[in-house]
Coordinates of C-alpha atoms and ligand atoms in Angstrom, one line a residue:
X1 CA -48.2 168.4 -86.5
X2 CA -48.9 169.7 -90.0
X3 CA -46.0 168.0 -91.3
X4 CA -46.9 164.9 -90.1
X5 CA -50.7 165.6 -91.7
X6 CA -48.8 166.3 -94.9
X7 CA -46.5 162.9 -94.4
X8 CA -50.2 160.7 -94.1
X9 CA -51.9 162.8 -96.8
X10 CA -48.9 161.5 -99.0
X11 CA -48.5 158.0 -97.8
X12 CA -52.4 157.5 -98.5
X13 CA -51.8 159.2 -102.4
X14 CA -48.9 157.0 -102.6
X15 CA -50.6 153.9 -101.1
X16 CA -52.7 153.6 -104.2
X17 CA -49.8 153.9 -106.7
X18 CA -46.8 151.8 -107.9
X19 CA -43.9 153.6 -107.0
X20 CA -40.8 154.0 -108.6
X21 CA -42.3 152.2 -111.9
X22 CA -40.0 152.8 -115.1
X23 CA -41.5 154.8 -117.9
X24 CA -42.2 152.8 -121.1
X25 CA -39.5 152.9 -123.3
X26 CA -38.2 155.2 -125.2
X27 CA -40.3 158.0 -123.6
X28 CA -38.7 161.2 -122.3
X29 CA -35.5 161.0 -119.6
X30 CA -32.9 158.9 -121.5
X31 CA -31.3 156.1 -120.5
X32 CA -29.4 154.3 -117.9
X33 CA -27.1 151.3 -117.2
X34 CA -28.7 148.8 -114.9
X35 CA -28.2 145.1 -113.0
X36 CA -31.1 143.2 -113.2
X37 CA -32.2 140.0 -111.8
X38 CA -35.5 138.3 -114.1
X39 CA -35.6 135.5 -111.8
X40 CA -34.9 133.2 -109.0
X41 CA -31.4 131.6 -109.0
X42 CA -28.3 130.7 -107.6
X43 CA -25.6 133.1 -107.3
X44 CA -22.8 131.0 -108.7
X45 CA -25.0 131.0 -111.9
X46 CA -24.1 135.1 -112.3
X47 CA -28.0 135.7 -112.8
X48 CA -27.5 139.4 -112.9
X49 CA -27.9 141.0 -115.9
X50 CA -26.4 144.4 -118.0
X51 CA -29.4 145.9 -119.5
X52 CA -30.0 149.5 -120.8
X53 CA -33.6 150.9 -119.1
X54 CA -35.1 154.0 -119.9
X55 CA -34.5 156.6 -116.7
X56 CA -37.1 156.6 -114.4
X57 CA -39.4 159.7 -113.9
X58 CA -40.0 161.2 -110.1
X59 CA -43.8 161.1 -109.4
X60 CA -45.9 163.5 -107.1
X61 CA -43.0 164.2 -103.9
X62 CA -40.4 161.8 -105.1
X63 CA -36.6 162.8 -106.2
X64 CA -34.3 161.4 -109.0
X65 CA -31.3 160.0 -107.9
X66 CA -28.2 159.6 -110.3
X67 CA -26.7 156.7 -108.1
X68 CA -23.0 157.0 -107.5
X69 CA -22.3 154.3 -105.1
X70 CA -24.7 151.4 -103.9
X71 CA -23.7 148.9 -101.2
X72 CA -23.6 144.8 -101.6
X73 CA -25.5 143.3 -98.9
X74 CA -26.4 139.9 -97.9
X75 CA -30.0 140.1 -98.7
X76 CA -29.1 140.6 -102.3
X77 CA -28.5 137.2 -101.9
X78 CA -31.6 136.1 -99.9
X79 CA -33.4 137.9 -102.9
X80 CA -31.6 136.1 -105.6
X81 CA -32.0 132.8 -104.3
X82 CA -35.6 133.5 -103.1
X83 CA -35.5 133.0 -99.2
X84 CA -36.9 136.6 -99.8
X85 CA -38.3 137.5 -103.1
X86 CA -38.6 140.3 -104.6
X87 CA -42.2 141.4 -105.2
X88 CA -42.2 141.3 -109.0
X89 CA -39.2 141.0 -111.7
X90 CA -37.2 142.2 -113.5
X91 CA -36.3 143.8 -110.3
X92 CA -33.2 146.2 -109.5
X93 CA -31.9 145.0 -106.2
X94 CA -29.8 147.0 -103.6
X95 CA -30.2 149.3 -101.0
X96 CA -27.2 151.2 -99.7
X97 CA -27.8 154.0 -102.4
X98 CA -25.5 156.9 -102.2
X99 CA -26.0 159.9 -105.0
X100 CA -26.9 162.9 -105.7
X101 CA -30.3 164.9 -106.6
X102 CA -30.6 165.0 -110.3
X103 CA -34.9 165.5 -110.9
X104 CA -37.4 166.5 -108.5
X105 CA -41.1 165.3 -109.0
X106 CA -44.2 167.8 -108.2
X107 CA -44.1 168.8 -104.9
X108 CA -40.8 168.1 -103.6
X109 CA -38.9 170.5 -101.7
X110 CA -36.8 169.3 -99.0
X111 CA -33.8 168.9 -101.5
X112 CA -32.0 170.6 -104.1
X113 CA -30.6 169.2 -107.4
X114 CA -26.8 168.4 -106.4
X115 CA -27.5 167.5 -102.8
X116 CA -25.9 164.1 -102.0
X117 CA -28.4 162.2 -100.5
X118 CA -28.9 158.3 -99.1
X119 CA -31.6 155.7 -99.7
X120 CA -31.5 152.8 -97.0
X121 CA -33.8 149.4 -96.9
X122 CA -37.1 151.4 -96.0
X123 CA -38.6 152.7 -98.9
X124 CA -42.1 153.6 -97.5
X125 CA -44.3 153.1 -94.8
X126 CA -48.3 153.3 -94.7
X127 CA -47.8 155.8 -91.5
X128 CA -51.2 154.4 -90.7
X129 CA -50.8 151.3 -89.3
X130 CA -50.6 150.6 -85.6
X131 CA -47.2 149.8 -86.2
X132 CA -46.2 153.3 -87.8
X133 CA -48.4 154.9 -85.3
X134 CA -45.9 153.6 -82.6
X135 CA -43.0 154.7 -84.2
X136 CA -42.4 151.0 -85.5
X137 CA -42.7 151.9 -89.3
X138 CA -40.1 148.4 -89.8
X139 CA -43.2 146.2 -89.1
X140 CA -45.3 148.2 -90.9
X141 CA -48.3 146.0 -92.3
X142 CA -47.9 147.3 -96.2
X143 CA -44.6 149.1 -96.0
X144 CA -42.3 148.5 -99.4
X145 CA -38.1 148.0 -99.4
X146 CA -35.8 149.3 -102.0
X147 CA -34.8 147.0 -104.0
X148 CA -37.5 144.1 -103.3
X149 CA -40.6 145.7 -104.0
X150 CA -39.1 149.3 -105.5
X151 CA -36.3 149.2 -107.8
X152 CA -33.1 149.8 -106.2
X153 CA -29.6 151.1 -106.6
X154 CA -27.6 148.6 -109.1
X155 CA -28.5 151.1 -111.6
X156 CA -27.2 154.4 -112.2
X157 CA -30.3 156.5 -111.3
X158 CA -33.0 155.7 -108.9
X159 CA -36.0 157.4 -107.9
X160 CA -37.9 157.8 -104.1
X161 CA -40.0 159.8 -101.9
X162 CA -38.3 163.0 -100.5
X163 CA -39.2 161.4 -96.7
X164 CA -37.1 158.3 -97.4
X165 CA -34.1 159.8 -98.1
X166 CA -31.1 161.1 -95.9
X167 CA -28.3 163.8 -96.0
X168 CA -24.9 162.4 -96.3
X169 CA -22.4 164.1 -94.0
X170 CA -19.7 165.8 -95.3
X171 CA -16.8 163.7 -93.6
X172 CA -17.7 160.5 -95.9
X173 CA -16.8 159.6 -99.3
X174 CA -19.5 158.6 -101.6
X175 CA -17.9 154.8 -101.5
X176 CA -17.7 154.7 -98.0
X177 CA -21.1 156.0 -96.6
X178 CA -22.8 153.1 -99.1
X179 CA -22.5 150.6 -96.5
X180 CA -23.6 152.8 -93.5
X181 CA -27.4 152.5 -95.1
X182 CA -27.8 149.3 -94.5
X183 CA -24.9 147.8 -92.5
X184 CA -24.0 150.7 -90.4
X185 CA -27.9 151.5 -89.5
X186 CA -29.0 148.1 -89.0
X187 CA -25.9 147.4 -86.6
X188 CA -26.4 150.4 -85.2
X189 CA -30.4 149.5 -84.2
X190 CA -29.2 145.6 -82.9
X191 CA -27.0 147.6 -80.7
X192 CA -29.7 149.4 -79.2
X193 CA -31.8 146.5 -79.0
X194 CA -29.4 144.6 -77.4
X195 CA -29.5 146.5 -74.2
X196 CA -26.2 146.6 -74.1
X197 CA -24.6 149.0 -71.3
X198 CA -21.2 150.4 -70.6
X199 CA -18.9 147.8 -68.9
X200 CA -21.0 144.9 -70.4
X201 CA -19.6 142.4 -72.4
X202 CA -20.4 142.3 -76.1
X203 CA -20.1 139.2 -78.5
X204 CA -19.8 139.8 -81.9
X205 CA -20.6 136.5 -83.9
X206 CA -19.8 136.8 -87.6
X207 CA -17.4 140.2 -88.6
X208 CA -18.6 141.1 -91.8
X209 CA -20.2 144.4 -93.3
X210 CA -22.4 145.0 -90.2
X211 CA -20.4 143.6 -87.1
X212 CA -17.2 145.7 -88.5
X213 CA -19.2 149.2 -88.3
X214 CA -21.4 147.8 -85.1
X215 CA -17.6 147.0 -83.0
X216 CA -16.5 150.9 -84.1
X217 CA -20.2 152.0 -82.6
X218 CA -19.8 150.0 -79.2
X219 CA -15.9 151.2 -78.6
X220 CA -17.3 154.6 -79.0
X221 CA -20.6 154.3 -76.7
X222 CA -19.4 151.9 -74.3
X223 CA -15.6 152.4 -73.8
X224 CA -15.3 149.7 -70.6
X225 CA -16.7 147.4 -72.3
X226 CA -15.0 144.4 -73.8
X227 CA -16.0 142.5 -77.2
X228 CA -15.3 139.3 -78.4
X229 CA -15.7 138.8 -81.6
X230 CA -16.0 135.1 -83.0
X231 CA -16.0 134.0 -86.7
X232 CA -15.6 130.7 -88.7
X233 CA -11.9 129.6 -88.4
X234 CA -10.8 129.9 -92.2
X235 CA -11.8 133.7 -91.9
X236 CA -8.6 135.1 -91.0
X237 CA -9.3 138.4 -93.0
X238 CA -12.3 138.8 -90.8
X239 CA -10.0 137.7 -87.7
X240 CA -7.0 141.0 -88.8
X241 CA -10.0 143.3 -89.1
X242 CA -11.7 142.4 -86.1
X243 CA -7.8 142.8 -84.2
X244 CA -7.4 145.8 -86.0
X245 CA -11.2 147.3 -84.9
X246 CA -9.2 146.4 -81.0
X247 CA -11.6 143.3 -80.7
X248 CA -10.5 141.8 -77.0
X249 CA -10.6 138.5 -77.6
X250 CA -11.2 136.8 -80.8
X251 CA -12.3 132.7 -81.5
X252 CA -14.1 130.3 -83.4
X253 CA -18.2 130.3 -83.4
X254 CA -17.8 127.2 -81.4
X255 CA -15.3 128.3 -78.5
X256 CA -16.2 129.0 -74.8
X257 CA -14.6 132.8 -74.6
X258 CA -12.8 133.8 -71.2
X259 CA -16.0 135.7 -70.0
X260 CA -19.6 135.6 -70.0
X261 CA -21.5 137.4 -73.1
X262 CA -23.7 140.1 -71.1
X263 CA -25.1 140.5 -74.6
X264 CA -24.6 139.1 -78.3
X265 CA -25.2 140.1 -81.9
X266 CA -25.7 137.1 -84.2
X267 CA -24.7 138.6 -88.0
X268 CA -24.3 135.0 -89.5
X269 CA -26.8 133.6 -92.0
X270 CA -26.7 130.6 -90.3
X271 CA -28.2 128.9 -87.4
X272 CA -25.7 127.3 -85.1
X273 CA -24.5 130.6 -83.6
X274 CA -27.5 131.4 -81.6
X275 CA -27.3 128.0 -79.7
X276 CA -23.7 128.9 -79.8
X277 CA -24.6 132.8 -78.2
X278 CA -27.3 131.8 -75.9
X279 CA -24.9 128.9 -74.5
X280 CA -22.1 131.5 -74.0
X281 CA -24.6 133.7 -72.1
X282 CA -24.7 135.5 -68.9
X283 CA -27.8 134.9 -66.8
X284 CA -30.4 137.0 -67.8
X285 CA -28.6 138.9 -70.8
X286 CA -30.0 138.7 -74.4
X287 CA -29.2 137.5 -78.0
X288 CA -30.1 139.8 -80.8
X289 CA -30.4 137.8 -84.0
X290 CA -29.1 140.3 -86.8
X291 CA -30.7 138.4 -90.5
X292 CA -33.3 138.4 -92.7
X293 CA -33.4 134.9 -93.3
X294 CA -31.1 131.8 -92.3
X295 CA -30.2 129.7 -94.4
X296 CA -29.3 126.8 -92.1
X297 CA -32.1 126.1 -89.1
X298 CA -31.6 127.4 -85.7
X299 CA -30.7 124.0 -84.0
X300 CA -32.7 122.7 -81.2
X301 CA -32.4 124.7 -78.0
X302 CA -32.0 123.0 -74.1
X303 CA -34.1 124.9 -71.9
X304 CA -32.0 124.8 -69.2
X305 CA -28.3 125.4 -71.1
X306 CA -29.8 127.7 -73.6
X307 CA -32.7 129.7 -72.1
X308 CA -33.2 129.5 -68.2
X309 CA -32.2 131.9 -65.9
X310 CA -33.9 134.7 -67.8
X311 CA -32.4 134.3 -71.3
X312 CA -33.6 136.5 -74.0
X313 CA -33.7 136.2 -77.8
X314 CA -34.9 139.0 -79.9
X315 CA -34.8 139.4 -83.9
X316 CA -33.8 142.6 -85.6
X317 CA -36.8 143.4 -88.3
X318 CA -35.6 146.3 -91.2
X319 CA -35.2 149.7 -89.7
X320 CA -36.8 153.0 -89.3
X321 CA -36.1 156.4 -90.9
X322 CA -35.0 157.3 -87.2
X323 CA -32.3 154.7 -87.2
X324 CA -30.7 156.3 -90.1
X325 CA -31.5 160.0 -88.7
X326 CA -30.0 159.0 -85.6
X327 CA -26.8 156.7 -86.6
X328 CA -25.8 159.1 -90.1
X329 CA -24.2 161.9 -87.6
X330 CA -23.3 159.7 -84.8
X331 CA -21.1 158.1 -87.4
X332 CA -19.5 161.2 -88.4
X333 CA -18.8 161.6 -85.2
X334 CA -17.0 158.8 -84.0
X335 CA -16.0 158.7 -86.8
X336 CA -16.6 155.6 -88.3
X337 CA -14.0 154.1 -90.7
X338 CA -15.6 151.4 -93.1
X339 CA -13.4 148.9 -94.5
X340 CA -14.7 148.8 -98.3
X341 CA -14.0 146.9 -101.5
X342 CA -15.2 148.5 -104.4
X343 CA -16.6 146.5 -108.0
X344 CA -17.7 148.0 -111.0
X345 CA -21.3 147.8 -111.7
X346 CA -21.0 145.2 -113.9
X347 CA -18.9 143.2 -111.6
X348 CA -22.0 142.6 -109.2
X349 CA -22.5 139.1 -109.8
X350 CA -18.5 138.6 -108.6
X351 CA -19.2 140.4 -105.6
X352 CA -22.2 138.6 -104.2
X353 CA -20.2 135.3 -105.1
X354 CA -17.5 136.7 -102.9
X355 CA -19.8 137.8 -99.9
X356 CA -21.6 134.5 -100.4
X357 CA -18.6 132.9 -99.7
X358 CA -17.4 134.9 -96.9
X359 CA -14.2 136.0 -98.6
X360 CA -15.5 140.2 -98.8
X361 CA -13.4 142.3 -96.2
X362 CA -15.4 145.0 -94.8
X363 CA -18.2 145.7 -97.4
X364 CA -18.3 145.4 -100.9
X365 CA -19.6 148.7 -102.9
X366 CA -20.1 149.1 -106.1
X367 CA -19.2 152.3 -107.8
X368 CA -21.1 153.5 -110.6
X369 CA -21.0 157.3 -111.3
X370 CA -17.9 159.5 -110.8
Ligands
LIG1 ZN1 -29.0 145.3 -96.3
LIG2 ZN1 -47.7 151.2 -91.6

């Protein structure tokens, strides 16, 4: 109880402050190497820029982080090309931050300098809203996201509350726990909202960052199950991984599989496959729709192919400290293997071109401190 009075005491303190704002120049804290985006833009344009930035300073319960590792996910490119924008520029995007402790701010405690720690999507939460009060901080009313309204981790130090940020286990290397932040926890949490129960029939559509970690999850959890995975048809990287990862049946976004989808997870930033989910669905099974945005529009719906017979659809909204409390050891455990591909921090700009055009295997890191 008092910990959760000191957790709301600090949320309102922090409430009235900018986090994570960068000293002004020149003052105290040296330097660091960052990717930067000052506006709006296409991808193909390379609109990520190399820029030296003083270090930021760790306010009143916040940590410096000297960032070794920071997954590339597909909202980088949402935020780049404004479907979601970041709250102000020049903004430091990413959010799969892997590191260690290198500065603590006044009155922080619950980590040392040298421990490795993680910084996922959710940056803070008001812990006041009806939402937080539920345990539903990912809808909170005022709640801010690394890397879209806090700098992020395409930089070689970061800084965040003490409360937002997670021990890494042992088992993982720096490069490979990046994508569990983000890809690994928000798979993990469409899992779980899709219901999904041992023996049931999983479709996968899309096999990227998040599908590749969620398939490893649902073997593990739900080992009767089956899971077909479907992808675009020119994705026959994504097709060997998803064999590899002992998919049962493989096809194209458009194909009828050999069995009815008790549920599906739609990872695509398009919208055809949830028409093309909801079609392939069993009566009264559920479509979790895995994206921030869409790109495309969700086509038209039939009621009666599409959502009769007790058809759900359900979005996936962020994620909670508890979904990376919870999925962080079950992912030693299993233990999940992620396929990365790692870029130098200055390479960033090739790597979202890559994701953007479906060509990554696995997930992409970057790797920025040794
Ligand atoms: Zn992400
Ligand atoms: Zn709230």
């Amino acid at each position: 109880m008092r910990e959760y009075r000191d957790y709301l005491a600090r949320a309102a303190g922090m409430a009235h402050r900018q986090p994570n704002v960068l000293p002004p120049k020149g003052k105290e804290g040296g330097t660091m190497k960052a990717m930067v985006l000052d506006k709006i833009s296409s991808v193909e344009a390379r609109p990520l820029k190399l820029v030296e930035l003083p270090r930021p300073i760790p306010g009143r319960g916040q940590i410096l982080v000297r960032v070794s590792a920071c997954g590339v996910c597909h909202t980088e490119l949402d935020e780049i090309e404004g479907r979601v924008s970041p709250s102000r520029f020049p903004m430091i995007l990413g959010h799969e931050i892997v590191g260690k402790v290198d500065g603590l701010g006044s009155g922080a405690g619950k980590f040392r300098r040298g421990d490795r720690v993680g910084i996922a999507w959710i940056n803070w939460a008001c812990g006041r809203c009806s939402f937080c009060l539920k345990g539903e901080e990912n809808l909170c009313d005022t709640s801010k996201w690394t890397g879209k309204d806090v700098h992020g981790g395409y930089a070689q130090y970061t800084i965040v509350s003490e409360d937002f940020a997670y021990p890494i286990p042992e088992r993982f290397s720096d490069v490979k726990a990046a994508p569990l932040l983000c890809a690994g926890v928000i798979g993990y949490r469409a899992l779980r909202l899709s219901g999904m129960e041992d023996g049931e029939v999983l479709g996968l559509y899309g096999f990227g960052a998040s599908a590749h970690i969620a398939i490893q999850v649902a073997k593990y959890k739900y080992s009767r199950s089956k899971v077909f995975v479907f992808t675009r048809p020119h994705q026959t990287e994504h097709q060997d991984l998803a064999r590899r990862l002992r998919a049962d049946w493989i096809g194209a976004t458009s194909d009828t599989p050999p069995e009815k989808l008790d549920c599906a997870i739609d990872f695509t930033p398009v919208g055809e496959p949830v028409r093309e989910a909801l079609r392939n669905l069993q009566k009264g099974g559920r479509v979790v729709i895995n994206a921030i945005r869409k790109m495309t529009p969700v086509p038209e719906l039939d009621y009666t192919d599409h959502l009769w017979y007790e058809k759900e659809v359900k979005s996936v909204a962020n994620v909670t400290r508890r979904d990376a409390q919870e999925f962080l050891p079950l992912a030693a455990e299993i233990p999940i293997v992620p396929e990365t591909q790692e870029f130098k921090l200055e390479d960033a700009n090739e790597a979202l071109v890559l994701l953007k055009q479906g060509r990554m295997r696995g997930a992409g890191v970057l790797k920025i401190t040794e």
